[in-house]
GROMACS .gro file of C-alpha atoms in nm:
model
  360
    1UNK     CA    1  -0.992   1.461   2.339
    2UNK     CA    2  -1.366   1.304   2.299
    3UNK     CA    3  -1.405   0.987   2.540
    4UNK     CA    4  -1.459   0.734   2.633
    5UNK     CA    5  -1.127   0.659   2.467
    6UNK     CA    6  -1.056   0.443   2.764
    7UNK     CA    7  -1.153   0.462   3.142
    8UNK     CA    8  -0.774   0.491   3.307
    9UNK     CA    9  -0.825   0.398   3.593
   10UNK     CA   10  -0.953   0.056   3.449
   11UNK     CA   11  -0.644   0.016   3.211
   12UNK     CA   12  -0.405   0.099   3.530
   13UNK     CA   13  -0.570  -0.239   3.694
   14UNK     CA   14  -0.545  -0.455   3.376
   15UNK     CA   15  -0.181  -0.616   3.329
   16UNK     CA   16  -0.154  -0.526   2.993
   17UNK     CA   17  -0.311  -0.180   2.887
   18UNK     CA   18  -0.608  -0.180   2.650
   19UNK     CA   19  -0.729   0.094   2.431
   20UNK     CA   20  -0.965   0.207   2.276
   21UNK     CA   21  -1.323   0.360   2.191
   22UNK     CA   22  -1.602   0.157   2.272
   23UNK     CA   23  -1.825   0.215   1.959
   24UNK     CA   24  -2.117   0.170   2.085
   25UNK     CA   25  -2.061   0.487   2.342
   26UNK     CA   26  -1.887   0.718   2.082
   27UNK     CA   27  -2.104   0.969   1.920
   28UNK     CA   28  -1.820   1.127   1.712
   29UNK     CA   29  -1.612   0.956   1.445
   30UNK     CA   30  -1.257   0.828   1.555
   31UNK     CA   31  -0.997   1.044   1.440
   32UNK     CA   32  -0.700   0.868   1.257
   33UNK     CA   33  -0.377   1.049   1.226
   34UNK     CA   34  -0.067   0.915   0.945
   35UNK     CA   35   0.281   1.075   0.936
   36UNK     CA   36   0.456   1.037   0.645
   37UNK     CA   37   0.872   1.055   0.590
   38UNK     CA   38   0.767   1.129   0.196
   39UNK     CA   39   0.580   1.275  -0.059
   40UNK     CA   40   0.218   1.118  -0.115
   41UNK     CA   41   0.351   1.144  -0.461
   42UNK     CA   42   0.680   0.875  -0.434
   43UNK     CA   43   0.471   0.609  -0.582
   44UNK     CA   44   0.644   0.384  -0.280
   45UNK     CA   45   0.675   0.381   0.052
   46UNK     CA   46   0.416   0.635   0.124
   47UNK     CA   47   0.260   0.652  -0.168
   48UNK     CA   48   0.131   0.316  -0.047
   49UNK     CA   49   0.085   0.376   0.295
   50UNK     CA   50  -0.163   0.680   0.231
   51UNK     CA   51  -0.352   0.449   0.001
   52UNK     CA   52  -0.415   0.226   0.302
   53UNK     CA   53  -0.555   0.580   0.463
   54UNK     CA   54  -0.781   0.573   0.172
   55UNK     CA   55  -0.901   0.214   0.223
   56UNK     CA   56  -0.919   0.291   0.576
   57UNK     CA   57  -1.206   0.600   0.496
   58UNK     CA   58  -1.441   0.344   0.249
   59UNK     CA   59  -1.389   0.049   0.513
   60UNK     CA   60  -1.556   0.255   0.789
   61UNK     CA   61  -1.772   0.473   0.585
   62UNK     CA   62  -1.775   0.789   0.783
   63UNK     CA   63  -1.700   0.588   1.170
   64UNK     CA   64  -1.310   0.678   1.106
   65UNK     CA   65  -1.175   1.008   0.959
   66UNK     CA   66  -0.812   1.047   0.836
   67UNK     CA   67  -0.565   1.317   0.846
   68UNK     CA   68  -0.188   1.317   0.774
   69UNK     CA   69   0.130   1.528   0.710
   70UNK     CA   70   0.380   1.433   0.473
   71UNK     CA   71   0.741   1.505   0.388
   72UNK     CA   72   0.868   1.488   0.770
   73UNK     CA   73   1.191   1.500   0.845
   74UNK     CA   74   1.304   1.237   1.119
   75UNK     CA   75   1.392   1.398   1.443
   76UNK     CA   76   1.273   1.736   1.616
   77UNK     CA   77   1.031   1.817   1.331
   78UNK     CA   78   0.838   1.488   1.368
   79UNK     CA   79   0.808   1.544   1.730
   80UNK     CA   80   0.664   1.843   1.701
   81UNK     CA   81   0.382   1.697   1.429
   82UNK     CA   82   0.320   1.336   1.626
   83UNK     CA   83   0.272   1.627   1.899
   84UNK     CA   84   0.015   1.880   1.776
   85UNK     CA   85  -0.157   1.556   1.628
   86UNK     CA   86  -0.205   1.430   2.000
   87UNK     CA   87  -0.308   1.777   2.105
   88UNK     CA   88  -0.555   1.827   1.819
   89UNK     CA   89  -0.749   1.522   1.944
   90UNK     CA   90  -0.645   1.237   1.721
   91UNK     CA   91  -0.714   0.890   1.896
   92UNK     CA   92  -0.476   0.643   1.719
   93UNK     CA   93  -0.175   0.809   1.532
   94UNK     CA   94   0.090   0.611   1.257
   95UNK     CA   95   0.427   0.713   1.201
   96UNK     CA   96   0.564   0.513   0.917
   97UNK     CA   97   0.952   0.547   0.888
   98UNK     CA   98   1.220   0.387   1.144
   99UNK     CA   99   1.356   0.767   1.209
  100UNK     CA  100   0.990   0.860   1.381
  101UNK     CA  101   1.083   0.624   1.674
  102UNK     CA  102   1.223   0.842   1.928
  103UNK     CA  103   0.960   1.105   1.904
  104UNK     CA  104   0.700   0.885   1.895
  105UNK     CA  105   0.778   0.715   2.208
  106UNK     CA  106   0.855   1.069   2.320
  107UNK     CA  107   0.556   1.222   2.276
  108UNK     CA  108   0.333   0.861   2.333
  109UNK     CA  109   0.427   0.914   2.760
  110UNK     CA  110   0.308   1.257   2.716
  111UNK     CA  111  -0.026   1.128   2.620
  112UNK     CA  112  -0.133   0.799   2.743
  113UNK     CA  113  -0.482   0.794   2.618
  114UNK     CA  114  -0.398   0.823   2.262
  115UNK     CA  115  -0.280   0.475   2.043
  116UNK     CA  116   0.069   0.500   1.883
  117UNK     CA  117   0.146   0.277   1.579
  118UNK     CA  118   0.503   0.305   1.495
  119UNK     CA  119   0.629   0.121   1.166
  120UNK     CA  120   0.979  -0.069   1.136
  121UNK     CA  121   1.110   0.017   1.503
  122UNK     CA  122   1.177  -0.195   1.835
  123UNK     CA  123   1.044   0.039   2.078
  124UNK     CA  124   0.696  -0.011   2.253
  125UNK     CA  125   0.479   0.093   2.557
  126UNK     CA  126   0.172   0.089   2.722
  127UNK     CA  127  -0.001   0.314   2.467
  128UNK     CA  128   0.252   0.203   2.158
  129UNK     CA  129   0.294  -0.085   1.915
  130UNK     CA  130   0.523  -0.149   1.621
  131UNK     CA  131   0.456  -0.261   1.305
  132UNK     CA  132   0.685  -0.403   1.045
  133UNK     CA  133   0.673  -0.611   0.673
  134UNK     CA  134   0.828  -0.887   0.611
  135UNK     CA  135   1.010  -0.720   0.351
  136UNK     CA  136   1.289  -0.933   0.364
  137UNK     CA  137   1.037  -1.221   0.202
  138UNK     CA  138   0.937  -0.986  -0.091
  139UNK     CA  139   1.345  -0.914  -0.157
  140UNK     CA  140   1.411  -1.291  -0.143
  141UNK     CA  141   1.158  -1.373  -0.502
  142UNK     CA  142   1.331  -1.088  -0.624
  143UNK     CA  143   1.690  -1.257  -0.556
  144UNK     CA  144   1.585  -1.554  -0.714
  145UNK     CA  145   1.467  -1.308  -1.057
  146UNK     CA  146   1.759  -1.125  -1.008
  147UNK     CA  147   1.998  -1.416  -0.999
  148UNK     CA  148   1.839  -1.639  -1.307
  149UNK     CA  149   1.834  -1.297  -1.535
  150UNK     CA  150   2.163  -1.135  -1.490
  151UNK     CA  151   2.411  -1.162  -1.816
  152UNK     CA  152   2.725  -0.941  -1.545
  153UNK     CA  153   2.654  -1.188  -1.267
  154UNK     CA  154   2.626  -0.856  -1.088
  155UNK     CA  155   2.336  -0.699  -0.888
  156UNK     CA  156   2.333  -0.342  -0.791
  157UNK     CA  157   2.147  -0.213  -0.485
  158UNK     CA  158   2.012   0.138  -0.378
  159UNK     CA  159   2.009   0.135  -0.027
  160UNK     CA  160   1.914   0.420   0.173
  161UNK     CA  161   1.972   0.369   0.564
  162UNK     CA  162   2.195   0.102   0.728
  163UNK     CA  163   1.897  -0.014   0.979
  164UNK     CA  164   1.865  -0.375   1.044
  165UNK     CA  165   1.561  -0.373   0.784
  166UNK     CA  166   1.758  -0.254   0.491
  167UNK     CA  167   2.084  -0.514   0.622
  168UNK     CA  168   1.845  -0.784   0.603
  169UNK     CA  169   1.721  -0.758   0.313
  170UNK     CA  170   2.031  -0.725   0.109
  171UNK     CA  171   2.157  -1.004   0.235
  172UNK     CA  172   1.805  -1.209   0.160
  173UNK     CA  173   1.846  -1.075  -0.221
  174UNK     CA  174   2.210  -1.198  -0.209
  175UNK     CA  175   2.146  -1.539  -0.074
  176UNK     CA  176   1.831  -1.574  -0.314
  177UNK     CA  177   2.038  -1.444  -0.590
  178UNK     CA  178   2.343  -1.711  -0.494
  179UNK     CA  179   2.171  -2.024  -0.451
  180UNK     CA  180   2.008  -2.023  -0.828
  181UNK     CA  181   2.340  -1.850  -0.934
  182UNK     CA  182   2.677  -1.947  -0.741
  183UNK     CA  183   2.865  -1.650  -0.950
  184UNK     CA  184   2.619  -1.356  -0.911
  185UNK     CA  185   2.807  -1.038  -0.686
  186UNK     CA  186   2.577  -0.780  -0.536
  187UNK     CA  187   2.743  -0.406  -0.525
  188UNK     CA  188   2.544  -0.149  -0.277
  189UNK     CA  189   2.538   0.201  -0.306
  190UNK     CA  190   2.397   0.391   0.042
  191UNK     CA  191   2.224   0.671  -0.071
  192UNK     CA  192   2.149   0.821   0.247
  193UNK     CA  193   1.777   0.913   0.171
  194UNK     CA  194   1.429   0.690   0.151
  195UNK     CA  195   1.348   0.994  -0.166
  196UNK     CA  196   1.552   1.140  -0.372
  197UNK     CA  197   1.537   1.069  -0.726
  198UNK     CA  198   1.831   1.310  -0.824
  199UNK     CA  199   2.025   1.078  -0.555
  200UNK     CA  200   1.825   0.775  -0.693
  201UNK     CA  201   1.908   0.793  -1.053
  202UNK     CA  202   2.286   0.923  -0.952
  203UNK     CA  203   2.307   0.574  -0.739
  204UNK     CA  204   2.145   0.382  -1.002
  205UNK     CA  205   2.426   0.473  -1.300
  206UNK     CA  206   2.672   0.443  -1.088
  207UNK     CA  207   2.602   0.055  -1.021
  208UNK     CA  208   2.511   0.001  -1.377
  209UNK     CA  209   2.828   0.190  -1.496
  210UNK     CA  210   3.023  -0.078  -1.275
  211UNK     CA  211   2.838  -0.330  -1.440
  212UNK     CA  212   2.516  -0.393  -1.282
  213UNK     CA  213   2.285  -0.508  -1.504
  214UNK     CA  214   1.960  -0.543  -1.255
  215UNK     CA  215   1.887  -0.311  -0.964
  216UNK     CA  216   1.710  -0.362  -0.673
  217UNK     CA  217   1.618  -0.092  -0.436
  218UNK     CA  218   1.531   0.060  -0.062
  219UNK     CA  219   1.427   0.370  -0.155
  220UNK     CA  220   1.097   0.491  -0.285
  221UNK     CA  221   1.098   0.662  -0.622
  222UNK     CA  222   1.084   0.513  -0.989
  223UNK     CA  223   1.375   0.734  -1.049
  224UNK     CA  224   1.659   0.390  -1.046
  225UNK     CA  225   1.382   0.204  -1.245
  226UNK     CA  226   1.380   0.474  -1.511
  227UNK     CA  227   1.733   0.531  -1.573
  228UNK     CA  228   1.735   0.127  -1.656
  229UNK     CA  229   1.486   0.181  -1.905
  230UNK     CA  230   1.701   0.413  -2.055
  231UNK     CA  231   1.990   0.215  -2.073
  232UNK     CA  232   1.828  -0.141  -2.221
  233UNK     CA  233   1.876  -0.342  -1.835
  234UNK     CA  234   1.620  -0.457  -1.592
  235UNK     CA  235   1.510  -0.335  -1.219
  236UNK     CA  236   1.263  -0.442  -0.955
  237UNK     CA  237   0.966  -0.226  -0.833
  238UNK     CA  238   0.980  -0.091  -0.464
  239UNK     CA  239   0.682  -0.114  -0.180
  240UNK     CA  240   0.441   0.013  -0.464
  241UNK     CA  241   0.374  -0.143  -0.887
  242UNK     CA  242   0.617   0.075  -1.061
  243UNK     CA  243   0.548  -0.072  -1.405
  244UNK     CA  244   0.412   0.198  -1.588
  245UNK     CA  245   0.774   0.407  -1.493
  246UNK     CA  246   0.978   0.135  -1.686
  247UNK     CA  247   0.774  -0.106  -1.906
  248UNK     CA  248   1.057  -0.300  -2.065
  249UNK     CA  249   1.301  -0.246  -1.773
  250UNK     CA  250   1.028  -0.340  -1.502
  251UNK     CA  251   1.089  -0.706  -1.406
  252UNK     CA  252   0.828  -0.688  -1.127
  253UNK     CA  253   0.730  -0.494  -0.820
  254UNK     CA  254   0.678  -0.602  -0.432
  255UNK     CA  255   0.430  -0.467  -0.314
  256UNK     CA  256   0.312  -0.300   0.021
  257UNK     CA  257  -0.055  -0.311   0.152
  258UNK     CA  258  -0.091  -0.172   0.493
  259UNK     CA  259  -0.479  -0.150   0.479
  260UNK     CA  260  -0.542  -0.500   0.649
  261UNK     CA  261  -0.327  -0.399   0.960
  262UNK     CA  262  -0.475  -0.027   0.944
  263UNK     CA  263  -0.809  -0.154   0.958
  264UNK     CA  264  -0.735  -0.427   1.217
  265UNK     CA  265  -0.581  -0.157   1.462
  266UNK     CA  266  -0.855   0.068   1.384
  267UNK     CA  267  -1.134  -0.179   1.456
  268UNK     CA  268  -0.961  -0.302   1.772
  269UNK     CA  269  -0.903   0.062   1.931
  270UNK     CA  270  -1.319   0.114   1.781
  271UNK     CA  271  -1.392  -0.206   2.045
  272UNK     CA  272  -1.158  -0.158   2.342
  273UNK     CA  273  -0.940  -0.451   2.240
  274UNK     CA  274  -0.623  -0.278   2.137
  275UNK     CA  275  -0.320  -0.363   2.288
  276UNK     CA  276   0.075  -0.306   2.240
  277UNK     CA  277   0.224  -0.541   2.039
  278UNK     CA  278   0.500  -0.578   1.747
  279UNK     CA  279   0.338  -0.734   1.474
  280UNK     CA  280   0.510  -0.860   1.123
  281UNK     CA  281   0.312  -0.885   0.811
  282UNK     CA  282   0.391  -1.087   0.489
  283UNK     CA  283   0.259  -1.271   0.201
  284UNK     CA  284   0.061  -1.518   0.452
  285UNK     CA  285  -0.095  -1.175   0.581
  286UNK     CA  286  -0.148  -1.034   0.235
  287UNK     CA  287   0.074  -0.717   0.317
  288UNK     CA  288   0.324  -0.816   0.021
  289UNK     CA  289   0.246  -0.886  -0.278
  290UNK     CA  290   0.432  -0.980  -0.660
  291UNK     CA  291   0.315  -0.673  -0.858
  292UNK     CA  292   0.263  -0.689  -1.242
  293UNK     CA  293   0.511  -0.959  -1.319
  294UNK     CA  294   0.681  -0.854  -1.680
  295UNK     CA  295   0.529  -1.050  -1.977
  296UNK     CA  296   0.876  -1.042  -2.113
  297UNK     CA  297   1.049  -1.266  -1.871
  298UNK     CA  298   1.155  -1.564  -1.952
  299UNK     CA  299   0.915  -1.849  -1.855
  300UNK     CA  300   1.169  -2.068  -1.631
  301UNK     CA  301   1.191  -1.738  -1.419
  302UNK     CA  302   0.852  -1.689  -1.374
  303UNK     CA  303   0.797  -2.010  -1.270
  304UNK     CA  304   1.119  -2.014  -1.013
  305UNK     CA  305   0.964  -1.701  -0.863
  306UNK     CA  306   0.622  -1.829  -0.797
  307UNK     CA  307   0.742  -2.137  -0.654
  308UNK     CA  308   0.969  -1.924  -0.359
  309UNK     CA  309   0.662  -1.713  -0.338
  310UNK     CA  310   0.415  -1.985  -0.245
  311UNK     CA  311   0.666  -2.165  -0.036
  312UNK     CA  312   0.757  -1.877   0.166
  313UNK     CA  313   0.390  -1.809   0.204
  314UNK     CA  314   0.242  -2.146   0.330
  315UNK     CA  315   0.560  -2.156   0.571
  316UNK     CA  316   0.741  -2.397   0.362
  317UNK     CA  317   1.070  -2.203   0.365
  318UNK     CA  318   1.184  -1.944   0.564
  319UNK     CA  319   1.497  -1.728   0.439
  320UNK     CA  320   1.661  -1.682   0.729
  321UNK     CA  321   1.745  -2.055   0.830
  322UNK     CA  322   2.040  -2.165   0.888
  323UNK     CA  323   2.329  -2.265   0.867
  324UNK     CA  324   2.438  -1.896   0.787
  325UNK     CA  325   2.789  -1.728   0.823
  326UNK     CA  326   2.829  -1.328   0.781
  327UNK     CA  327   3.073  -1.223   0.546
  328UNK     CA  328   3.339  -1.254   0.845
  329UNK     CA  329   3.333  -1.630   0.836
  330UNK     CA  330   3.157  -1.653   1.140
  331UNK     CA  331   2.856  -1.906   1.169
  332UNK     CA  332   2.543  -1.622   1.327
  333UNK     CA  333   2.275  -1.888   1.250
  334UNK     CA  334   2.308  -2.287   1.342
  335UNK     CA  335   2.189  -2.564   1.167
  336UNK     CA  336   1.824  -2.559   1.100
  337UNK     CA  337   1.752  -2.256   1.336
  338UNK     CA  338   1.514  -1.979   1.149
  339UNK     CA  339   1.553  -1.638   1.280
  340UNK     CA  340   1.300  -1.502   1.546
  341UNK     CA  341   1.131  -1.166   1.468
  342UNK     CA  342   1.372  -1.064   1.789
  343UNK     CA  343   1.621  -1.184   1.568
  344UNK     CA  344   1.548  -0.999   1.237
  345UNK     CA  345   1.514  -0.708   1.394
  346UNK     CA  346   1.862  -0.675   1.544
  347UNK     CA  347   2.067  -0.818   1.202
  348UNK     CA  348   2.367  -0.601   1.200
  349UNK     CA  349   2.607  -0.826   0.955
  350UNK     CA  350   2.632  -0.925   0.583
  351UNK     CA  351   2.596  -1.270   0.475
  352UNK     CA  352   2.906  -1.437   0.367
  353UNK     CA  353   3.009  -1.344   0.010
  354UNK     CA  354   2.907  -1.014   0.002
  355UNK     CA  355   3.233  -0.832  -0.042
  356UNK     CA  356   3.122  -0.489   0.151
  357UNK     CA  357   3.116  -0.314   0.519
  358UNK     CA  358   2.846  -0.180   0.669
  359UNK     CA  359   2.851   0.200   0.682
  360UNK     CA  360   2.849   0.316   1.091
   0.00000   0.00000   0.00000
């Protein structure tokens, strides 16, 4: 482990622990570590999240160099990774998918002088911070699409785990979807997976077979975009611009960048300034993004969906404001409240009108 990383017995004094490399001390470059749930290769989630390593590399031009393992399965094989990356002398290490969060926290009290990044999860310390999009803002404009430019009134969605990021967001497509179109349905099919395009493609014929004529997804391959292509109906792009997979099916994509809060973190570990926090990212933060928007849309859509966009994005509107009831009938948020960040992160119900349970 090359220092100064931090003096400890410094931090120890300071009520909130700082961390970092002072750059003006360190001879050799800081070493950035990324763990990855997927393939490089899924053209979504981490497709997109090793193109932020990239970005990261040019922004620092030879200060900061990158490693990073893909295809890790959550639990004791991501341990042991986050682990020999501490050991190996990385200084600030990423793991990107909510099923990293118990090893990473695991192995962050083992090593106190090395920054953890964790994305999507709730748990922080000292030496770890979480990171999470606003996803949920990004699956609203594509509820409003979604709703104006189904002919079944019914929306299928891939879903892959039933955390409170995936929960949220179906219902933010569903109430997007309902209040252009009182009549749209959403079906979901848990797939159990973030990539699997076998799984993917099996999911994403099912819904269509049950009359689904758009599909929205939480998983990471092209695969559900494809098999709409094949079958005439339309689909939205996940975390990365899927258009060249389905170019009549491809409605538009959301897209992630991660490179403005990668090179933030990296900068502010670089300077001694780190410190734990959970941070959310959106369209205000130019982390999401509307992706190569179809030419073949109609124009009243186009124009519905850049109007949520720029409202959500200055502020003007927040999707999760109430009043709200889950599909229960009970009222979960009053009268003009708009869900805290605490708030989002612990949804565990369904939005009234979506006919479905939550898997356990």
């Amino acid at each position: 482990m090359k220092t100064p990383l931090v003096k400890l017995k410094h931090l120890l004094a300071t009520s909130v622990l700082t961390l970092g490399i002072n750059a003006a001390q360190a001879d050799d470059p800081l070493k950035a570590g990324f763990v990855y749930v997927g393939p490089v290769s899924d053209y979504g989630w981490s497709y997109e999240h090793d193109r932020a390593r990239l970005e990261v590399e040019k922004h620092f031009n030879g200060s900061v160099t990158t490693s990073y393992v893909e295809k890790v399965p959550e639990g004791a094989d991501a341990e042991r990774v986050i682990r020999q990356m501490a050991q190996n002398g990385t200084d600030v290490i990423f793991t990107t998918s909510f099923g990293f969060m118990n090893p990473t926290a695991k192995v962050a009290k083992r090593f106190p002088n090395v920054v953890f990044e964790h994305a999507t999860g709730y748990k922080r310390d000292k030496n770890l911070s979480t990171y999470v999009l606003r996803t949920y803002e990004g699956r609203w404009v594509s509820g409003i699409a979604a709703g104006m430019m189904t002919k079944t009134n019914t929306i299928g969605y891939i879903a892959s785990f039933p955390i409170p990021e995936v929960i949220r967001d179906i219902n933010s497509v569903y109430m997007a979807a309902k209040s252009v179109n009182p009549d749209v349905k959403i079906k979901i099919m848990w797939v159990s997976t973030w990539y699997d395009p076998v799984k993917e493609s099996e999911a994403a014929n099912v819904l269509m077979d049950q009359g689904a004529d758009i599909l929205i997804q939480h998983t990471d391959s092209p695969a559900p975009l494809m098999a709409a292509e094949k079958r005439g109906l339309k689909g939205i792009g996940q975390a990365s611009d899927m258009s060249n997979f389905a170019p009549n099916a491809h409605i538009f994509s959301i897209r992630d960048d991660w490179a403005p809060h990668y090179i933030s973190v990296i900068e502010n570990v670089k300077n001694g300034s780190w410190k734990s926090q959970d941070y959310w990212g959106g369209f205000s933060a130019g982390m999401l993004s509307i992706a190569s928007m179809n030419d073949n849309l109609p124009e009243d859509v186009k124009k519905a969906v850049w109007k949520s966009y720029e409202e959500i994005k200055s502020g003007k509107f927040k999707p999760f404001t109430g009043p709200i009831k889950n599909n229960k009938g009970e009222l979960v948020v009053a009268d003009g409240h708009s869900l805290t960040d605490e708030e989002l992160a612990t949804v565990n119900w369904y939005v009234e009108g979506i006919d479905d349970t939550i898997p356990q």
